Amino acid sequence: MSGPAPSQIQSPPLAPTRRPLPDRGRRQLSRPVAFATLSSVFVLFMAASSAPSPLYVVYQRQWHFSATTLTTVFAVYVIGMIGALLVLGALSDHLGRRPVLLSAIALEAVSMALFLDADDVGLLLTARLVQGIATGAAMTTLGAALSDLNPSHAPHRAGLVTGTAPTFGLGLGSLGCGLLIQYGPHPTRLVYVLLLLALVAAGAVLSALPETSTRRPGAARSLQPRLRIAPHLRADLLSLVPILIASWALGGLYLSLGPSVAVGLFGLSSHVVGGLVVTMLTGPAFLTALTLRGWPVGRTLAVSATLLLVGTAIALTGVEEHILIAAAVGTAVAGVGFGGSALASFGTLARIARPAERSELLSVAFAISYLAFSIPAVIAGVAAARAGLKETFVIYAATVVALCALALLAQRLRSARRPAIGSVPQA
């Protein structure tokens, strides 16, 4: 028996709400310009989050810390982000999108200033924690604001941006930082100066963002940490959990230990290569999401999980046999699977949620993704210090392969119950 596609599910009507009142006497961005600006700010936050990755090797050399400390620095960022997702995820549904976004940008600017002043691991940990809180506050608000401003002639565009901005931004930040370290002055400072200037400009532009969310009571109550999912959304989210975990766990491995693998196992000491390791995963992910945006959800998820499995297996073989080209090709293939899974997952979530549910649902999805992004990476850092980098990479990659197989099984079971999901395009 065929069930309805997510976008066709008829939800009970919401109680009527007031539309946000226009801000009197203040010049506002047009809706298309506001949408484009929010998309750019989304990329900026993601680029800033990955910029420190190529610098970890530099910091490690300067301050003589272990792989365990390295992945702890990485994980502190995610702890701050997940904390913000749990506490601040629904705040913009009560206070409005603009004030929450401007506050997140200000906090991100503070983190850049801390990075500029960092001269030991303690300050580096503090900067990453503050950055994680700022990014967590921004991500769900950006996703909700994009959905609010989504053009009627392209109903799935907000989901496309939410699915592609993380991969594009992560690759841009990592490769850009690698280039600046290799060829620019002040390798541990310049990237943060440029990001700080970009954040100041973003804040100035977003001060003219039209408010799209009506203020409503309950802001203080919304700060209680929780992961709440409306009953009609739970089955769809649950079916996406395996592919979210598999793809983001692989991303966490590359962002935390990828540059160290390039240096320690393949002897590639160039900082550009360190940044390129991340970009080889996230670049194909971004291009794939753009290419597959018209595909049905079910087909995209199936193909993505398969390519993530195959690519990770090839990269695993390359590392185990010390074959650089296999490791590189496997990374790119896995990146294709990463991009397709992000597109289908976040595209589905953006489409099925009611306006008042968007921030909370995205908070849950991002929390799942970034828990998968961080916890395995920290375990890998501890294991690398004890068992060795190569052995750790092999076991980690094999685990991702198993998770991909589980994701394929979950989608097959879900499709058997509701085959109509496969007929809905992403955009």
Coordinates of C-alpha atoms in Angstrom, one line a residue:
M1 CA 0.0 0.0 0.0
S2 CA 1.5 3.3 -1.1
G3 CA 1.8 6.1 1.5
P4 CA 2.1 9.8 0.8
A5 CA 5.4 11.6 0.0
P6 CA 6.7 13.9 2.8
S7 CA 5.7 17.0 0.9
Q8 CA 2.2 15.6 0.4
I9 CA 1.4 14.8 4.0
Q10 CA -1.6 16.8 5.2
S11 CA -0.9 18.2 8.6
P12 CA -3.7 19.6 10.9
P13 CA -4.1 23.3 10.3
L14 CA -2.2 25.6 12.6
A15 CA -3.9 28.3 14.6
P16 CA -3.8 31.5 12.7
T17 CA -0.8 33.7 13.5
R18 CA 0.0 37.3 12.8
R19 CA 2.4 37.9 9.9
P20 CA 5.6 39.8 11.1
L21 CA 5.0 43.5 11.0
P22 CA 7.3 45.5 8.7
D23 CA 10.0 47.5 10.5
R24 CA 8.9 51.1 10.3
G25 CA 11.5 53.6 9.1
R26 CA 14.2 51.0 8.4
R27 CA 15.4 50.1 5.0
Q28 CA 15.1 46.4 4.3
L29 CA 16.7 44.0 1.9
S30 CA 14.4 42.6 -0.8
R31 CA 13.4 39.0 -0.3
P32 CA 15.7 37.7 -3.2
V33 CA 18.6 39.7 -1.9
A34 CA 18.0 38.6 1.7
F35 CA 17.8 34.9 0.6
A36 CA 21.1 35.3 -1.3
T37 CA 22.7 37.1 1.7
L38 CA 21.6 34.4 4.1
S39 CA 23.0 31.7 1.8
S40 CA 26.4 33.5 1.8
V41 CA 26.4 33.9 5.5
F42 CA 25.7 30.2 5.9
V43 CA 28.8 29.4 3.7
L44 CA 30.8 31.9 5.8
F45 CA 30.0 30.2 9.1
M46 CA 31.0 26.8 7.6
A47 CA 34.2 28.2 6.1
A48 CA 35.2 29.6 9.4
S49 CA 34.5 26.3 11.2
S50 CA 36.9 24.4 8.9
A51 CA 39.6 27.1 8.6
P52 CA 41.5 25.8 11.7
S53 CA 41.8 22.3 10.3
P54 CA 45.0 22.8 8.2
L55 CA 46.4 24.8 11.1
Y56 CA 46.1 21.9 13.5
V57 CA 49.4 20.5 12.1
V58 CA 51.0 23.9 12.6
Y59 CA 49.8 24.3 16.2
Q60 CA 50.8 20.7 16.9
R61 CA 54.3 21.4 15.7
Q62 CA 54.6 24.7 17.6
W63 CA 53.0 23.6 20.9
H64 CA 54.0 19.9 20.9
F65 CA 50.6 18.3 21.7
S66 CA 49.4 14.8 20.9
A67 CA 46.7 13.5 18.4
T68 CA 44.4 13.2 21.4
T69 CA 44.7 16.9 22.2
L70 CA 44.2 17.7 18.5
T71 CA 40.9 15.9 18.3
T72 CA 39.9 17.4 21.7
V73 CA 40.3 20.8 20.2
F74 CA 38.2 19.7 17.3
A75 CA 35.5 18.2 19.6
V76 CA 35.2 21.2 21.9
Y77 CA 33.9 23.1 18.9
V78 CA 31.2 20.5 18.4
I79 CA 30.3 20.4 22.1
G80 CA 29.7 24.2 21.9
M81 CA 27.7 23.8 18.8
I82 CA 25.5 21.0 20.1
G83 CA 24.9 22.8 23.3
A84 CA 23.7 25.8 21.3
L85 CA 21.5 23.6 19.2
L86 CA 19.8 22.2 22.3
V87 CA 19.5 25.4 24.1
L88 CA 19.1 28.1 21.4
G89 CA 17.6 26.0 18.6
A90 CA 14.1 27.3 18.9
L91 CA 14.9 30.8 20.1
S92 CA 14.4 32.5 16.7
D93 CA 10.9 31.1 16.6
H94 CA 10.2 33.4 19.6
L95 CA 12.5 36.4 19.3
G96 CA 12.7 36.6 15.5
R97 CA 15.4 35.5 13.0
R98 CA 17.3 38.8 12.8
P99 CA 18.3 39.4 16.4
V100 CA 19.4 35.8 16.9
L101 CA 21.5 35.9 13.7
L102 CA 23.2 39.2 14.6
S103 CA 24.0 37.9 18.0
A104 CA 25.5 34.7 16.5
I105 CA 27.6 36.8 14.1
A106 CA 28.9 39.0 17.0
L107 CA 29.8 35.9 19.0
E108 CA 31.6 34.4 16.0
A109 CA 33.6 37.6 15.7
V110 CA 34.6 37.2 19.3
S111 CA 35.9 33.7 18.5
M112 CA 38.0 35.1 15.7
A113 CA 39.6 37.6 18.0
L114 CA 40.4 34.8 20.4
F115 CA 42.0 32.8 17.6
L116 CA 44.1 35.8 16.8
D117 CA 45.4 36.0 20.4
A118 CA 45.8 32.3 20.9
D119 CA 49.4 31.3 21.9
D120 CA 48.6 28.0 23.7
V121 CA 46.2 25.1 23.7
G122 CA 44.0 26.7 26.4
L123 CA 43.1 29.8 24.3
L124 CA 42.7 27.6 21.3
L125 CA 40.2 25.5 23.1
T126 CA 38.3 28.6 24.3
A127 CA 38.2 30.0 20.8
R128 CA 36.8 26.8 19.4
L129 CA 34.2 26.5 22.1
V130 CA 32.9 30.1 21.5
Q131 CA 32.9 29.4 17.8
G132 CA 30.9 26.3 18.3
I133 CA 28.2 28.1 20.3
A134 CA 28.0 30.9 17.7
T135 CA 27.8 28.4 14.8
G136 CA 25.1 26.3 16.5
A137 CA 23.0 29.4 17.2
A138 CA 23.4 30.5 13.6
M139 CA 22.8 27.2 11.8
T140 CA 19.2 26.5 12.7
T141 CA 18.2 30.2 12.5
L142 CA 19.8 30.4 9.0
G143 CA 17.9 27.3 7.9
A144 CA 14.6 28.6 9.2
A145 CA 15.1 32.0 7.7
L146 CA 15.9 30.5 4.3
S147 CA 12.8 28.4 4.5
D148 CA 10.8 31.6 5.4
L149 CA 12.2 33.5 2.4
N150 CA 12.0 30.5 0.0
P151 CA 10.8 31.8 -3.4
S152 CA 7.4 30.3 -4.4
H153 CA 8.6 29.4 -7.9
A154 CA 11.4 27.2 -6.5
P155 CA 9.9 25.6 -3.4
H156 CA 12.9 23.3 -2.6
R157 CA 15.6 26.0 -2.9
A158 CA 15.9 26.5 0.8
G159 CA 16.5 22.7 1.3
L160 CA 19.1 22.8 -1.4
V161 CA 21.0 25.6 0.2
T162 CA 20.8 24.0 3.7
G163 CA 22.1 20.8 2.2
T164 CA 24.9 22.3 0.1
A165 CA 26.2 25.2 2.2
P166 CA 27.9 23.1 4.8
T167 CA 29.9 21.0 2.3
F168 CA 30.8 24.0 0.2
G169 CA 31.8 26.1 3.1
L170 CA 33.8 23.4 4.8
G171 CA 35.8 22.8 1.6
L172 CA 36.3 26.6 0.9
G173 CA 37.5 27.3 4.4
S174 CA 39.9 24.4 4.6
L175 CA 41.5 24.9 1.1
G176 CA 41.6 28.7 1.5
C177 CA 43.3 28.4 4.9
G178 CA 45.8 25.9 3.4
L179 CA 46.7 28.3 0.6
L180 CA 47.1 31.2 3.1
I181 CA 49.4 29.1 5.3
Q182 CA 51.6 28.1 2.4
Y183 CA 51.8 31.3 0.5
G184 CA 50.7 34.2 2.8
P185 CA 52.3 36.0 5.7
H186 CA 51.5 35.2 9.4
P187 CA 50.1 31.7 8.8
T188 CA 48.3 31.5 12.2
R189 CA 46.8 35.0 12.0
L190 CA 45.9 36.1 8.5
V191 CA 42.9 33.7 7.9
Y192 CA 41.3 34.9 11.1
V193 CA 41.7 38.6 10.2
L194 CA 40.0 38.0 6.8
L195 CA 37.2 36.0 8.5
L196 CA 36.7 38.7 11.1
L197 CA 36.4 41.4 8.3
A198 CA 33.9 39.2 6.5
L199 CA 31.8 38.8 9.7
V200 CA 31.7 42.5 10.2
A201 CA 30.5 43.0 6.7
A202 CA 27.9 40.3 7.1
G203 CA 26.6 41.8 10.3
A204 CA 26.2 45.2 8.6
V205 CA 24.2 43.7 5.7
L206 CA 22.0 41.5 7.9
S207 CA 21.0 44.5 10.0
A208 CA 18.7 45.2 7.1
L209 CA 17.3 41.7 7.0
P210 CA 13.5 41.7 6.9
E211 CA 12.0 39.9 9.9
T212 CA 10.1 36.8 8.9
S213 CA 9.1 35.3 12.2
T214 CA 6.4 36.8 14.5
R215 CA 7.5 37.4 18.0
R216 CA 5.7 35.1 20.4
P217 CA 5.9 34.3 24.1
G218 CA 7.8 31.4 25.5
A219 CA 11.4 32.5 24.7
A220 CA 12.7 31.7 28.2
R221 CA 10.9 28.3 28.2
S222 CA 12.4 27.5 24.8
L223 CA 15.9 27.7 26.3
Q224 CA 15.4 24.5 28.3
P225 CA 17.6 21.9 26.6
R226 CA 15.5 19.4 24.7
L227 CA 15.3 17.4 21.5
R228 CA 11.6 17.4 20.6
I229 CA 10.2 16.1 17.3
A230 CA 6.6 16.4 16.3
P231 CA 5.0 12.9 16.0
H232 CA 4.3 13.2 12.3
L233 CA 8.0 13.9 11.6
R234 CA 9.6 11.1 13.6
A235 CA 9.4 8.3 11.1
D236 CA 11.0 10.3 8.3
L237 CA 13.8 11.6 10.6
L238 CA 14.5 8.1 12.0
S239 CA 14.9 6.7 8.5
L240 CA 17.5 9.3 7.8
V241 CA 19.6 8.7 10.9
P242 CA 21.9 6.0 9.6
I243 CA 23.0 8.0 6.5
L244 CA 23.4 11.2 8.6
I245 CA 25.7 9.3 11.0
A246 CA 27.7 7.6 8.3
S247 CA 28.3 10.7 6.2
W248 CA 29.1 13.1 9.0
A249 CA 31.3 10.6 10.9
L250 CA 33.4 10.4 7.7
G251 CA 33.5 14.2 7.5
G252 CA 34.7 14.3 11.1
L253 CA 37.5 11.9 10.4
Y254 CA 38.8 14.1 7.5
L255 CA 38.5 17.4 9.3
S256 CA 40.2 16.2 12.4
L257 CA 42.8 13.7 11.3
G258 CA 42.8 14.1 7.5
P259 CA 45.8 16.6 7.3
S260 CA 47.7 14.4 9.8
V261 CA 47.1 11.3 7.6
A262 CA 48.5 13.2 4.6
V263 CA 51.6 14.2 6.5
G264 CA 52.1 11.1 8.7
L265 CA 51.2 8.3 6.3
F266 CA 52.0 9.7 2.8
G267 CA 54.7 12.3 3.7
L268 CA 52.8 15.2 2.0
S269 CA 54.1 18.1 4.0
S270 CA 52.5 21.0 2.0
H271 CA 49.9 22.9 3.9
V272 CA 47.9 23.2 0.6
V273 CA 47.7 19.4 0.6
G274 CA 46.4 19.5 4.2
G275 CA 43.6 21.8 3.1
L276 CA 43.0 19.8 -0.1
V277 CA 42.4 16.6 1.9
V278 CA 39.2 18.1 3.3
T279 CA 38.3 19.8 0.0
M280 CA 38.6 16.4 -1.9
L281 CA 35.7 15.2 0.3
T282 CA 33.6 18.4 0.5
G283 CA 34.2 19.7 -3.1
P284 CA 32.6 16.7 -4.8
A285 CA 29.9 16.7 -2.1
F286 CA 28.9 20.3 -3.1
L287 CA 29.0 19.7 -6.8
T288 CA 27.0 16.5 -6.4
A289 CA 24.3 18.2 -4.4
L290 CA 23.9 20.8 -7.2
T291 CA 23.8 18.2 -9.9
L292 CA 21.3 15.9 -8.2
R293 CA 18.9 18.5 -6.9
G294 CA 16.2 17.4 -9.4
W295 CA 16.4 13.7 -8.5
P296 CA 13.8 11.9 -6.4
V297 CA 14.6 11.6 -2.7
G298 CA 14.6 7.8 -2.6
R299 CA 16.9 7.4 -5.5
T300 CA 19.3 10.1 -4.2
L301 CA 19.6 8.4 -0.8
A302 CA 20.2 5.0 -2.3
V303 CA 22.8 6.1 -4.7
S304 CA 24.5 8.3 -2.1
A305 CA 24.7 5.6 0.5
T306 CA 26.2 3.2 -2.1
L307 CA 28.8 5.7 -3.3
L308 CA 29.7 6.6 0.3
L309 CA 30.2 2.9 1.0
V310 CA 32.3 2.3 -2.1
G311 CA 34.3 5.4 -1.8
T312 CA 35.2 4.8 1.8
A313 CA 36.2 1.3 1.0
I314 CA 38.5 2.5 -1.8
A315 CA 40.1 5.1 0.5
L316 CA 40.5 2.5 3.2
T317 CA 42.3 0.2 0.7
G318 CA 44.5 3.1 -0.4
V319 CA 45.6 3.9 3.2
E320 CA 46.1 0.2 4.1
E321 CA 48.2 -0.5 0.9
H322 CA 49.9 2.9 0.9
I323 CA 48.5 3.8 -2.6
L324 CA 48.0 7.5 -2.7
I325 CA 45.9 7.6 -5.9
A326 CA 43.4 5.0 -4.4
A327 CA 43.1 7.1 -1.2
A328 CA 42.4 10.2 -3.3
V329 CA 39.9 8.6 -5.6
G330 CA 38.1 6.9 -2.7
T331 CA 37.9 10.3 -0.9
A332 CA 36.3 11.9 -4.0
V333 CA 33.8 9.1 -4.5
A334 CA 32.9 9.2 -0.9
G335 CA 32.5 13.0 -1.2
V336 CA 29.9 12.4 -4.0
G337 CA 27.9 10.2 -1.5
F338 CA 28.4 12.8 1.2
G339 CA 26.9 15.5 -0.9
G340 CA 23.9 13.5 -2.1
S341 CA 23.0 12.3 1.3
A342 CA 23.2 15.9 2.7
L343 CA 21.0 17.1 -0.1
A344 CA 18.3 14.5 0.3
S345 CA 18.4 14.5 4.1
F346 CA 18.1 18.2 4.7
G347 CA 16.0 18.8 1.7
T348 CA 13.4 16.3 3.1
L349 CA 13.5 17.9 6.5
A350 CA 13.1 21.5 5.2
R351 CA 10.1 20.3 3.1
I352 CA 8.1 18.3 5.7
A353 CA 8.2 20.7 8.7
R354 CA 5.6 23.3 9.4
P355 CA 7.0 26.9 9.8
A356 CA 6.8 26.8 13.6
E357 CA 8.6 23.4 13.7
R358 CA 11.5 24.3 11.4
S359 CA 14.1 25.4 14.0
E360 CA 13.4 22.5 16.3
L361 CA 13.6 19.9 13.6
L362 CA 16.7 21.3 12.1
S363 CA 18.2 21.5 15.6
V364 CA 17.6 17.7 16.1
A365 CA 19.0 16.9 12.7
F366 CA 22.1 19.0 13.1
A367 CA 22.7 17.6 16.7
I368 CA 22.6 14.1 15.3
S369 CA 25.0 15.0 12.5
Y370 CA 27.5 16.8 14.7
L371 CA 27.5 14.2 17.4
A372 CA 28.4 11.8 14.6
F373 CA 30.9 14.4 13.4
S374 CA 32.7 14.7 16.8
I375 CA 32.4 11.7 19.1
P376 CA 34.0 9.1 16.6
A377 CA 36.7 11.7 15.8
V378 CA 37.7 12.1 19.5
I379 CA 37.8 8.3 19.9
A380 CA 40.0 8.1 16.8
G381 CA 42.3 10.7 18.2
V382 CA 42.8 8.7 21.4
A383 CA 43.2 5.5 19.4
A384 CA 45.7 7.1 17.0
A385 CA 47.9 8.1 20.0
R386 CA 47.9 4.5 21.3
A387 CA 47.5 2.2 18.3
G388 CA 48.8 4.3 15.5
L389 CA 47.3 6.6 12.8
K390 CA 47.1 4.0 10.1
E391 CA 45.3 1.3 12.2
T392 CA 42.9 3.9 13.5
F393 CA 42.0 5.1 10.0
V394 CA 41.4 1.6 8.8
I395 CA 39.1 0.6 11.7
Y396 CA 37.2 4.0 11.5
A397 CA 36.7 3.7 7.7
A398 CA 35.5 0.1 8.1
T399 CA 32.9 1.3 10.6
V400 CA 31.7 3.9 8.2
V401 CA 31.3 1.2 5.5
A402 CA 29.1 -0.8 7.9
L403 CA 27.0 2.3 8.7
C404 CA 26.5 2.9 5.0
A405 CA 25.2 -0.7 4.6
L406 CA 22.8 0.0 7.5
A407 CA 21.7 3.2 5.8
L408 CA 20.9 1.3 2.6
L409 CA 18.9 -1.2 4.6
A410 CA 17.0 1.6 6.4
Q411 CA 16.1 3.3 3.2
R412 CA 15.0 0.0 1.6
L413 CA 12.7 -0.7 4.5
R414 CA 11.3 2.8 4.5
S415 CA 10.7 2.7 0.7
A416 CA 8.9 -0.6 1.0
R417 CA 6.5 1.0 3.5
R418 CA 6.1 4.3 1.7
P419 CA 7.3 4.0 -2.0
A420 CA 5.9 7.4 -2.9
I421 CA 8.8 9.1 -1.2
G422 CA 11.0 8.2 -4.1
S423 CA 8.8 10.2 -6.5
V424 CA 9.4 13.5 -4.9
P425 CA 12.2 15.6 -6.4
Q426 CA 14.6 17.7 -4.3
A427 CA 14.2 20.9 -6.2

